[in-house]
Short mmCIF file of C-alpha atoms in Angstrom, two decimals:
data_model
loop_
_atom_site.label_atom_id
_atom_site.label_comp_id
_atom_site.label_asym_id
_atom_site.label_seq_id
_atom_site.Cartn_x
_atom_site.Cartn_y
_atom_site.Cartn_z
CA MET A 1 29.89 365.24 89.18
CA LYS A 2 27.12 363.88 86.94
CA GLN A 3 29.24 364.59 83.87
CA TYR A 4 31.79 361.99 85.01
CA ILE A 5 29.08 359.38 85.45
CA TYR A 6 27.94 360.07 81.88
CA ARG A 7 31.48 359.86 80.51
CA ASN A 8 31.93 356.40 82.03
CA LYS A 9 28.38 355.18 81.49
CA GLU A 10 29.59 352.07 79.59
CA TYR A 11 31.30 350.68 82.69
CA LEU A 12 28.28 351.60 84.82
CA PHE A 13 25.89 349.94 82.37
CA LEU A 14 27.97 346.74 82.31
CA ALA A 15 28.18 346.73 86.11
CA LEU A 16 24.43 347.12 86.54
CA SER A 17 23.74 344.50 83.87
CA CYS A 18 25.92 341.99 85.72
CA SER A 19 24.22 343.00 88.97
CA LEU A 20 20.79 342.38 87.44
CA ILE A 21 21.75 338.90 86.22
CA ALA A 22 23.37 338.08 89.58
CA ALA A 23 20.22 339.25 91.40
CA VAL A 24 18.04 337.03 89.19
CA PHE A 25 20.16 334.03 90.13
CA ALA A 26 20.14 335.12 93.81
CA VAL A 27 16.32 335.11 93.84
CA ARG A 28 16.26 331.82 92.02
CA VAL A 29 18.60 330.39 94.68
CA GLN A 30 16.11 331.33 97.42
CA PHE A 31 13.22 329.58 95.66
CA LEU A 32 15.34 326.51 94.98
CA LYS A 33 16.26 326.32 98.65
CA GLY A 34 12.54 326.19 99.48
CA ASP A 35 11.94 323.53 96.82
CA VAL A 36 14.79 321.37 98.14
CA LEU A 37 13.38 321.64 101.68
CA ASP A 38 9.81 320.76 100.60
CA GLN A 39 11.00 317.83 98.49
CA ALA A 40 13.18 316.58 101.33
CA LEU A 41 10.27 316.78 103.81
CA SER A 42 8.16 314.85 101.27
CA ARG A 43 10.97 312.24 101.10
CA ASN A 44 11.19 312.74 97.32
CA ILE A 45 14.91 311.98 97.09
CA GLY A 46 15.30 312.07 93.30
CA THR A 47 13.61 315.45 92.81
CA SER A 48 15.37 316.83 95.88
CA ALA A 49 18.76 315.79 94.45
CA SER A 50 18.08 317.33 91.02
CA LYS A 51 16.91 320.55 92.66
CA GLY A 52 20.07 320.49 94.76
CA VAL A 53 22.29 320.26 91.66
CA LEU A 54 20.41 323.13 90.02
CA LEU A 55 20.79 325.10 93.25
CA GLY A 56 24.57 324.60 93.10
CA VAL A 57 24.73 325.76 89.48
CA CYS A 58 22.70 328.90 90.29
CA ILE A 59 24.96 329.71 93.26
CA VAL A 60 28.05 329.46 91.03
CA LEU A 61 26.45 331.70 88.38
CA GLU A 62 25.32 334.19 91.03
CA LEU A 63 28.85 334.46 92.43
CA GLY A 64 30.37 334.68 88.94
CA PHE A 65 28.18 337.57 87.86
CA TYR A 66 28.76 339.35 91.17
CA TYR A 67 32.48 339.10 90.45
CA LEU A 68 31.95 340.64 87.01
CA TYR A 69 29.82 343.33 88.65
CA ASP A 70 32.65 344.16 91.08
CA LEU A 71 35.10 344.24 88.19
CA MET A 72 33.02 346.70 86.15
CA LYS A 73 32.21 348.73 89.27
CA GLY A 74 35.92 349.09 90.01
CA LYS A 75 36.62 350.26 86.45
CA PHE A 76 33.81 352.81 86.69
CA ILE A 77 35.08 354.18 90.03
CA VAL A 78 38.73 354.42 88.93
CA ALA A 79 37.92 355.94 85.53
CA SER A 80 35.62 358.55 87.10
CA ILE A 81 37.95 359.71 89.88
CA LYS A 82 40.86 359.72 87.41
CA GLU A 83 39.00 362.22 85.24
CA VAL A 84 38.07 364.39 88.23
CA ARG A 85 41.74 364.52 89.28
CA LYS A 86 42.73 365.32 85.70
CA ASP A 87 40.20 368.14 85.35
CA PHE A 88 41.12 369.45 88.82
CA PHE A 89 44.81 369.77 87.98
CA HIS A 90 44.15 371.09 84.49
CA SER A 91 41.97 373.81 85.99
CA LEU A 92 44.79 374.80 88.37
CA VAL A 93 47.36 375.03 85.59
CA LYS A 94 44.99 377.14 83.46
CA ARG A 95 44.45 379.65 86.27
CA SER A 96 46.19 382.98 86.21
CA TYR A 97 48.93 383.28 88.80
CA PRO A 98 47.04 385.83 90.97
CA LYS A 99 43.96 383.61 90.86
CA PHE A 100 46.07 380.62 91.87
CA LEU A 101 47.42 382.51 94.90
CA GLU A 102 43.90 383.17 96.22
CA THR A 103 43.93 379.63 97.68
CA SER A 104 46.76 378.25 99.79
CA GLN A 105 48.81 375.26 98.65
CA GLY A 106 47.62 373.39 101.74
CA GLU A 107 43.99 373.82 100.67
CA TYR A 108 44.81 372.61 97.14
CA ALA A 109 46.59 369.58 98.65
CA ALA A 110 43.61 368.88 100.94
CA LYS A 111 41.21 368.98 98.00
CA TYR A 112 43.45 366.69 95.93
CA THR A 113 43.90 364.15 98.75
CA ASN A 114 41.28 364.17 101.50
CA GLU A 115 38.36 365.60 99.51
CA MET A 116 39.10 363.50 96.42
CA GLU A 117 39.07 360.40 98.62
CA MET A 118 35.65 361.45 99.95
CA VAL A 119 34.35 361.89 96.41
CA GLU A 120 35.67 358.47 95.44
CA THR A 121 34.31 356.58 98.47
CA GLN A 122 31.14 358.57 99.17
CA TYR A 123 30.04 359.27 95.60
CA PHE A 124 31.52 357.21 92.76
CA THR A 125 31.71 354.01 94.83
CA ILE A 126 28.10 354.45 95.94
CA ILE A 127 26.56 355.18 92.51
CA PRO A 128 26.85 351.61 91.14
CA MET A 129 26.06 350.14 94.55
CA LEU A 130 22.92 352.27 94.67
CA GLY A 131 21.93 350.84 91.29
CA GLU A 132 22.67 347.33 92.52
CA ILE A 133 20.47 347.80 95.59
CA LEU A 134 17.57 349.27 93.61
CA ILE A 135 17.72 346.32 91.21
CA LYS A 136 17.69 343.89 94.13
CA ILE A 137 14.81 345.68 95.84
CA LEU A 138 12.71 345.54 92.66
CA LEU A 139 13.47 341.89 91.95
CA VAL A 140 13.17 340.63 95.52
CA GLY A 141 10.07 342.76 96.17
CA SER A 142 8.40 341.34 93.02
CA SER A 143 9.35 337.83 94.08
CA ILE A 144 7.73 338.29 97.49
CA PHE A 145 4.53 339.38 95.71
CA ILE A 146 4.67 336.18 93.66
CA LEU A 147 5.10 334.19 96.86
CA ASP A 148 2.33 335.92 98.85
CA TYR A 149 0.86 339.37 98.32
CA ARG A 150 0.00 339.81 102.04
CA ILE A 151 3.61 339.30 103.13
CA ALA A 152 4.71 341.59 100.28
CA LEU A 153 2.42 344.46 101.34
CA ILE A 154 3.48 344.22 104.99
CA THR A 155 7.13 344.01 103.92
CA MET A 156 6.94 347.05 101.64
CA PHE A 157 5.23 349.11 104.33
CA LEU A 158 7.48 348.23 107.25
CA ILE A 159 10.86 347.71 105.67
CA THR A 160 10.95 351.12 103.92
CA THR A 161 10.56 353.13 107.15
CA PRO A 162 14.36 353.44 107.66
CA LEU A 163 14.62 355.44 104.42
CA TYR A 164 13.19 358.52 106.14
CA ILE A 165 16.11 358.78 108.58
CA PRO A 166 18.68 360.37 106.17
CA LYS A 167 16.27 363.21 105.36
CA LEU A 168 15.82 363.96 109.05
CA VAL A 169 19.57 364.41 109.59
CA GLU A 170 20.45 365.92 106.18
CA LYS A 171 21.47 369.37 107.40
CA HIS A 172 23.47 367.95 110.33
CA LEU A 173 25.31 365.58 108.00
CA GLN A 174 26.23 368.30 105.50
CA ARG A 175 27.29 370.77 108.19
CA SER A 176 29.46 368.24 110.04
CA GLN A 177 31.07 367.15 106.77
CA MET A 178 32.00 370.72 105.78
CA GLU A 179 33.25 371.56 109.27
CA TYR A 180 35.60 368.59 109.06
CA VAL A 181 36.73 369.47 105.52
CA GLN A 182 37.50 373.08 106.50
CA ALA A 183 39.32 372.03 109.69
CA PHE A 184 41.41 369.51 107.75
CA GLU A 185 42.29 372.09 105.07
CA ARG A 186 43.56 374.47 107.78
CA HIS A 187 45.47 371.62 109.42
CA LEU A 188 47.11 370.56 106.13
CA LYS A 189 48.03 374.18 105.32
CA SER A 190 49.83 374.48 108.66
CA PHE A 191 51.42 371.07 108.15
CA THR A 192 52.91 372.06 104.77
CA ASP A 193 54.13 375.37 106.22
CA TRP A 194 55.93 373.54 109.05
CA LEU A 195 57.58 371.17 106.57
CA LYS A 196 58.79 374.09 104.44
CA GLY A 197 60.14 375.84 107.52
CA PHE A 198 61.78 372.73 109.02
CA GLU A 199 65.28 374.25 109.04
CA LEU A 200 63.97 377.41 110.68
CA ILE A 201 62.18 375.38 113.36
CA LYS A 202 65.34 373.44 114.18
CA ASN A 203 67.56 376.52 114.04
CA PHE A 204 65.42 378.41 116.54
CA SER A 205 64.74 375.34 118.70
CA SER A 206 61.00 375.83 118.25
CA GLU A 207 60.15 372.12 118.20
CA LYS A 208 58.15 372.18 121.45
CA LYS A 209 55.88 375.05 120.36
CA ILE A 210 55.41 373.61 116.86
CA LEU A 211 54.44 370.25 118.36
CA GLU A 212 51.90 371.99 120.58
CA LEU A 213 50.46 373.83 117.58
CA PHE A 214 50.33 370.60 115.57
CA ASP A 215 48.60 368.73 118.37
CA ALA A 216 46.00 371.49 118.75
CA SER A 217 45.36 371.62 114.98
CA ASN A 218 45.25 367.83 114.67
CA ASP A 219 42.95 367.49 117.69
CA LEU A 220 40.51 370.03 116.23
CA ALA A 221 40.44 368.36 112.80
CA MET A 222 39.96 364.90 114.30
CA ALA A 223 37.27 366.16 116.68
CA LYS A 224 35.34 367.43 113.66
CA ASN A 225 35.94 364.09 111.96
CA LEU A 226 34.62 362.21 114.99
CA ARG A 227 31.56 364.48 115.16
CA LYS A 228 30.83 363.74 111.50
CA LYS A 229 31.16 360.00 112.09
CA GLN A 230 29.03 360.08 115.26
CA ILE A 231 26.11 361.64 113.39
CA GLY A 232 26.43 358.93 110.75
CA TYR A 233 26.70 356.18 113.35
CA SER A 234 23.63 357.42 115.22
CA SER A 235 21.65 357.60 112.01
CA ARG A 236 22.73 354.11 110.92
CA THR A 237 21.97 352.64 114.35
CA LEU A 238 18.44 354.05 114.28
CA THR A 239 18.03 352.74 110.74
CA ALA A 240 19.17 349.26 111.81
CA ILE A 241 16.78 349.25 114.80
CA LEU A 242 13.82 350.11 112.58
CA SER A 243 14.89 347.57 109.98
CA TYR A 244 15.25 344.70 112.46
CA PHE A 245 11.96 345.59 114.14
CA SER A 246 10.25 345.48 110.75
CA HIS A 247 11.96 342.17 110.02
CA TYR A 248 10.66 340.77 113.32
CA ILE A 249 7.05 341.75 112.55
CA ILE A 250 7.25 340.19 109.08
CA LEU A 251 8.71 337.00 110.56
CA ILE A 252 5.74 336.72 112.95
CA CYS A 253 3.30 337.21 110.06
CA ALA A 254 5.00 334.51 107.99
CA ALA A 255 4.96 332.12 110.96
CA TYR A 256 1.25 332.80 111.39
CA LEU A 257 0.61 331.80 107.77
CA VAL A 258 2.45 328.53 108.38
CA ILE A 259 0.28 327.84 111.45
CA GLN A 260 -2.83 328.57 109.35
CA GLY A 261 -1.61 326.05 106.78
CA LYS A 262 -1.32 328.69 104.05
CA PHE A 263 2.49 328.43 103.89
CA THR A 264 4.61 325.32 103.47
CA ALA A 265 7.89 325.02 105.34
CA GLY A 266 9.67 325.67 102.08
CA SER A 267 7.63 328.82 101.42
CA PHE A 268 8.39 330.06 104.93
CA PHE A 269 12.07 329.37 104.30
CA VAL A 270 11.94 331.22 100.95
CA SER A 271 10.09 334.22 102.43
CA ILE A 272 12.62 334.58 105.25
CA GLY A 273 15.49 334.32 102.76
CA LEU A 274 13.96 336.94 100.48
CA ILE A 275 13.23 339.30 103.37
CA ASP A 276 16.84 338.88 104.52
CA GLN A 277 17.96 339.82 101.02
CA LEU A 278 15.65 342.83 101.10
CA SER A 279 16.36 344.13 104.60
CA TYR A 280 20.12 344.51 104.08
CA PRO A 281 19.72 346.49 100.84
CA ILE A 282 17.20 348.77 102.57
CA ILE A 283 19.64 349.43 105.43
CA SER A 284 22.42 349.98 102.87
CA LEU A 285 20.19 352.26 100.82
CA SER A 286 19.64 354.44 103.86
CA TYR A 287 23.39 354.54 104.52
CA PHE A 288 24.20 355.37 100.89
CA ILE A 289 21.66 358.18 100.84
CA GLN A 290 23.34 359.62 103.95
CA GLU A 291 26.74 359.47 102.27
CA LEU A 292 25.48 361.15 99.09
CA ILE A 293 23.88 363.91 101.16
CA ALA A 294 27.02 364.41 103.25
CA VAL A 295 29.42 364.55 100.28
CA ARG A 296 27.33 367.05 98.27
CA PRO A 297 29.14 370.18 99.61
CA VAL A 298 32.53 368.55 98.89
CA ASN A 299 31.44 367.77 95.32
CA ASP A 300 30.32 371.38 94.88
CA SER A 301 33.61 372.70 96.28
CA ILE A 302 35.70 370.66 93.83
CA MET A 303 33.47 371.36 90.85
CA ASN A 304 33.50 375.11 91.56
CA LEU A 305 37.28 375.00 91.28
CA VAL A 306 37.18 372.84 88.15
CA ARG A 307 34.78 375.25 86.45
CA SER A 308 36.54 378.45 87.56
CA PRO A 309 38.98 378.93 84.61
CA ALA A 310 36.03 379.57 82.30
CA ASP A 311 34.77 382.22 84.70
CA GLU A 312 38.00 384.22 84.61
CA LYS A 313 38.34 384.43 80.82
CA ARG A 314 38.52 387.99 79.59
CA GLU A 315 38.51 389.65 76.24
CA LYS A 316 42.08 390.76 75.42
CA GLY A 317 42.74 390.43 71.77
CA VAL A 318 46.14 392.16 71.37
CA ILE A 319 48.99 389.82 70.40
CA LEU A 320 52.46 391.33 70.16
CA GLU A 321 55.38 389.75 68.30
CA ASP A 322 57.96 391.99 69.95
CA VAL A 323 58.15 394.90 72.39
CA GLY A 324 59.96 398.15 71.66
CA ARG A 325 58.98 400.16 74.73
CA ILE A 326 57.48 399.58 78.18
CA THR A 327 55.91 402.59 79.88
CA PHE A 328 54.90 403.09 83.51
CA ALA A 329 52.81 406.28 83.60
CA ASP A 330 52.26 407.73 87.10
CA VAL A 331 51.46 404.26 88.53
CA GLY A 332 49.97 403.92 91.99
CA PHE A 333 49.21 400.68 93.82
CA SER A 334 48.09 399.73 97.31
CA TYR A 335 47.84 396.35 99.00
CA GLU A 336 45.26 395.90 101.76
CA ASP A 337 44.95 399.72 102.00
CA LYS A 338 48.71 400.11 102.44
CA PRO A 339 50.32 402.27 99.70
CA ILE A 340 53.15 400.38 97.97
CA LEU A 341 53.74 402.53 94.87
CA GLU A 342 52.88 406.18 94.29
CA GLY A 343 53.42 408.16 91.08
CA ILE A 344 55.89 405.70 89.53
CA THR A 345 56.94 406.73 86.03
CA MET A 346 59.49 404.62 84.14
CA THR A 347 60.40 403.84 80.53
CA PHE A 348 62.22 400.74 79.29
CA GLU A 349 63.39 400.38 75.70
CA LYS A 350 64.29 397.40 73.56
CA ASN A 351 67.84 395.93 73.70
CA ASN A 352 68.83 397.91 76.79
CA ARG A 353 69.63 397.04 80.41
CA TYR A 354 67.93 398.69 83.40
CA LEU A 355 68.49 398.44 87.13
CA LEU A 356 65.84 398.86 89.82
CA ARG A 357 67.37 399.73 93.19
CA GLY A 358 65.97 400.31 96.63
CA LEU A 359 65.56 398.84 100.06
CA SER A 360 63.61 395.66 100.63
CA GLY A 361 59.87 396.40 100.63
CA SER A 362 60.19 399.56 98.57
CA GLY A 363 58.09 398.17 95.69
CA LYS A 364 60.67 397.03 93.13
CA THR A 365 59.31 393.51 92.76
CA THR A 366 55.74 394.77 93.04
CA SER A 367 56.28 397.04 90.04
CA MET A 368 57.37 394.04 87.95
CA ASN A 369 54.40 392.00 89.18
CA LEU A 370 52.21 394.82 87.90
CA LEU A 371 54.00 394.60 84.55
CA LEU A 372 53.14 390.89 84.52
CA HIS A 373 49.56 391.94 85.34
CA TYR A 374 49.40 389.92 88.53
CA HIS A 375 47.41 392.85 89.92
CA ASP A 376 45.52 395.82 88.51
CA VAL A 377 47.02 399.25 89.17
CA ASP A 378 45.06 401.71 91.30
CA GLU A 379 46.25 404.77 89.39
CA GLY A 380 48.01 405.47 86.10
CA GLY A 381 48.79 402.73 83.62
CA ILE A 382 51.39 400.31 82.25
CA SER A 383 51.67 399.74 78.52
CA LEU A 384 53.70 397.78 75.99
CA ASP A 385 54.14 399.76 72.79
CA GLY A 386 51.06 401.78 73.73
CA HIS A 387 48.89 398.74 74.55
CA PRO A 388 47.74 398.45 78.19
CA VAL A 389 49.13 395.25 79.78
CA GLU A 390 45.61 394.07 80.60
CA GLU A 391 44.84 393.98 76.85
CA VAL A 392 47.94 391.98 75.82
CA GLU A 393 46.89 388.37 75.33
CA ASN A 394 50.37 386.80 75.09
CA LEU A 395 51.96 388.67 78.00
CA ASN A 396 53.55 385.53 79.48
CA GLU A 397 55.20 384.72 76.14
CA LEU A 398 56.83 388.16 76.01
CA ILE A 399 58.33 388.18 79.51
CA ALA A 400 60.68 385.67 81.15
CA ILE A 401 61.30 386.12 84.86
CA MET A 402 64.01 384.75 87.14
CA ARG A 403 62.88 384.87 90.76
CA GLN A 404 65.12 385.28 93.79
CA ASP A 405 64.26 381.78 95.01
CA ALA A 406 64.79 379.64 91.94
CA MET A 407 62.39 376.70 91.74
CA PHE A 408 63.60 373.31 90.49
CA PHE A 409 61.64 370.10 90.04
CA ASN A 410 62.81 366.63 91.04
CA ASP A 411 63.63 365.76 87.44
CA THR A 412 66.49 365.75 84.97
CA LEU A 413 68.69 368.76 84.31
CA ARG A 414 67.33 368.76 80.75
CA ASN A 415 63.71 369.05 81.82
CA ASN A 416 64.50 371.70 84.41
CA LEU A 417 66.22 373.79 81.75
CA THR A 418 63.68 373.33 78.96
CA MET A 419 60.59 373.16 81.19
CA TYR A 420 59.49 370.22 79.01
CA GLN A 421 59.85 372.07 75.72
CA GLU A 422 61.54 370.38 72.74
CA LEU A 423 65.01 371.95 72.46
CA PRO A 424 68.15 370.41 70.92
CA ASP A 425 70.81 369.19 73.36
CA ASP A 426 73.49 371.24 71.55
CA LYS A 427 71.61 374.42 72.46
CA LEU A 428 71.41 373.37 76.10
CA ILE A 429 75.10 372.57 76.22
CA THR A 430 75.97 375.94 74.68
CA ILE A 431 73.86 377.90 77.18
CA LEU A 432 75.35 375.96 80.10
CA ARG A 433 78.82 376.96 78.93
CA ASP A 434 77.70 380.56 78.46
CA VAL A 435 76.58 380.77 82.10
CA GLY A 436 79.77 379.16 83.39
CA LEU A 437 78.44 375.67 84.14
CA GLU A 438 80.98 373.67 82.13
CA LYS A 439 80.67 370.74 84.58
CA PHE A 440 77.11 370.18 83.32
CA ALA A 441 77.79 371.03 79.67
CA HIS A 442 77.88 367.43 78.44
CA LYS A 443 75.17 365.34 76.84
CA GLU A 444 75.24 362.66 79.52
CA LYS A 445 75.02 365.30 82.27
CA LEU A 446 71.69 366.53 80.89
CA ASN A 447 70.16 363.39 82.40
CA HIS A 448 71.55 364.27 85.83
CA ILE A 449 68.69 364.31 88.38
CA ILE A 450 68.09 367.61 90.14
CA GLU A 451 66.62 367.01 93.57
CA GLU A 452 63.50 368.85 94.75
CA ASP A 453 64.17 372.60 95.07
CA GLY A 454 67.73 371.98 93.83
CA THR A 455 69.04 370.74 97.18
CA ASN A 456 71.96 368.99 95.44
CA LEU A 457 73.09 372.29 93.86
CA SER A 458 75.13 375.11 95.34
CA GLY A 459 73.71 378.62 95.56
CA GLY A 460 75.81 379.77 92.61
CA GLU A 461 74.77 376.78 90.51
CA LYS A 462 71.11 377.47 91.21
CA ARG A 463 71.48 381.09 90.06
CA ARG A 464 73.33 380.08 86.89
CA LEU A 465 70.84 377.36 86.00
CA ALA A 466 67.93 379.74 86.62
CA LEU A 467 69.59 382.32 84.38
CA ALA A 468 70.22 379.70 81.69
CA ARG A 469 66.55 378.71 81.85
CA VAL A 470 65.22 382.24 81.24
CA LEU A 471 67.77 382.84 78.48
CA LEU A 472 66.59 379.70 76.68
CA ARG A 473 63.07 381.11 76.45
CA GLN A 474 64.09 383.74 73.92
CA ALA A 475 61.51 386.14 75.35
CA PRO A 476 62.16 389.78 74.33
CA ILE A 477 61.90 390.94 77.98
CA LEU A 478 63.91 389.50 80.88
CA ILE A 479 63.19 390.31 84.52
CA LEU A 480 65.90 389.22 86.96
CA ASP A 481 64.63 389.51 90.54
CA GLU A 482 67.48 389.78 93.08
CA PRO A 483 69.85 387.50 91.12
CA LEU A 484 72.74 388.25 93.51
CA ALA A 485 70.95 387.50 96.78
CA ASN A 486 72.77 385.18 99.22
CA LEU A 487 75.80 384.72 96.95
CA ASP A 488 79.43 385.04 97.97
CA GLU A 489 81.52 387.81 96.42
CA GLU A 490 83.08 385.62 93.72
CA ASN A 491 79.78 384.12 92.55
CA ALA A 492 78.03 387.49 92.71
CA ALA A 493 80.68 389.11 90.52
CA SER A 494 80.42 386.26 88.00
CA ILE A 495 76.63 386.52 87.83
CA GLU A 496 76.90 390.30 87.37
CA ASP A 497 79.14 389.78 84.35
CA LEU A 498 76.74 387.22 82.91
CA ILE A 499 73.83 389.67 83.24
CA LEU A 500 75.79 392.47 81.63
CA SER A 501 76.75 390.21 78.73
CA ILE A 502 73.14 389.63 77.69
CA GLU A 503 72.49 391.19 74.29
CA ASP A 504 69.41 391.67 72.11
CA ARG A 505 66.99 391.65 75.06
CA LEU A 506 65.31 394.22 77.22
CA VAL A 507 66.78 393.29 80.62
CA ILE A 508 65.36 394.63 83.89
CA THR A 509 67.43 393.69 86.94
CA ILE A 510 66.11 394.13 90.47
CA SER A 511 69.00 394.41 92.90
CA HIS A 512 70.22 396.58 95.75
CA GLN A 513 73.74 395.13 95.77
CA PHE A 514 75.10 395.48 92.22
CA SER A 515 78.76 396.53 92.12
CA SER A 516 79.16 400.30 91.89
CA SER A 517 81.92 399.96 89.27
CA LYS A 518 79.52 398.28 86.84
CA LEU A 519 76.52 400.57 87.17
CA THR A 520 77.50 402.63 84.14
CA ARG A 521 76.77 399.63 81.92
CA PHE A 522 73.06 400.05 82.59
CA LYS A 523 71.17 402.45 80.35
CA ARG A 524 69.33 403.76 83.39
CA MET A 525 68.73 403.10 87.09
CA TYR A 526 65.42 403.68 88.86
CA SER A 527 65.53 404.12 92.61
CA PHE A 528 62.66 403.09 94.88
CA ASN A 529 62.35 404.59 98.34
CA LEU A 530 60.17 403.55 101.26
#
């Protein structure tokens, strides 16, 4: 996280500068209070009044510079956490798809919400405040030395004892913090799963069991949260006890100096004011050290994810402009020691259509995921024009895939079709007509908002829009994964005709329900058996 502090060092420098000036005025205020009291006790009304006016001016300046400090501190905090969020999301987008799937969406969401909030409040918020406190300790401590070295020595010895507490509970703080983070990640993962499966829950009347599972997960996460807070509370209470005890001893020493005639009433008043200003920062310093210790594992967790794209870079080097032939040579693949594919040999050639058939779970989709290099094969090899897929650098540019469950963003029809690429509206309108979506094939309709996951579209419209999207990519290879699933007979027949009308592409269709009368229009069919 230090890199983000460095990037926003200007805001931090301005904040600490304002804090320094405010602290100078704060110390000056304490001395002026003593002067006003001494002058008043001496019945020197004129001097007392002038000191009082100066005291008012210093108070106004102190408050003004503290406001500027808060302003710069806020800019530093917001700028820093904004860059962490930016780098976090950029690192996710740069990940390969298999690498992305290694972590659940719930865990990503937990890191982006709960853990980011911890980083903001327990790290970036504390950094400038830590600087502010250190400045105040140095200034106030020096001022106490100017006032009386004996009080200063006693103060420095006694008032710093609370600083040892965070070190004593360091391991407990870090462990309790991580236990809470892990419990909350599991809770949020379950929460997102239940939201996605809301219809299923209602349809099977599983509300009671889901509520029980939620309560158990929530109770566990909050119990870990309470445990984390209790350790912090205990540590802070012990720190406060030590601090107030130290304050009490110093107060007695200062009173003794007054009795001995070595302190005026004003000096006593100043010393108590300065010690008050010093004791709170010391207590706060102890608390801030605890927070920095506790948040360290969370910082490491986020930064490990931010840095991970660089770790997965590999030397590839081969860039293909087009693909004439795809070859599966005796491919074998297992998942978690369960054989999925054995001895698969297939050939696909440019500008031809192919059909992969077989029962669900027979490995059709898996074979295409291997072509996309989402996994490494166990046996054999897959190549594009003789180049192994793992060596092809622009693999994603060569292959466009339409999944069974088409994904749509809560955005305009235009952006869902183009995926934020710059394409002319005329081209979009033409492709919408080609796929039989004349109702959307108008310029004004391109601004129509598609709801999340396309909930305001029919099943047939989703399939057609998904097909239009992959056709717009102009990739030489199209993979259509179960494009007929869950469609009525009329829509299925229409989609079949659209697929068979695609020219100048290598089209691989995965389907177990294509009409028998149209099978001859495929160059070849490959059957997968369980």
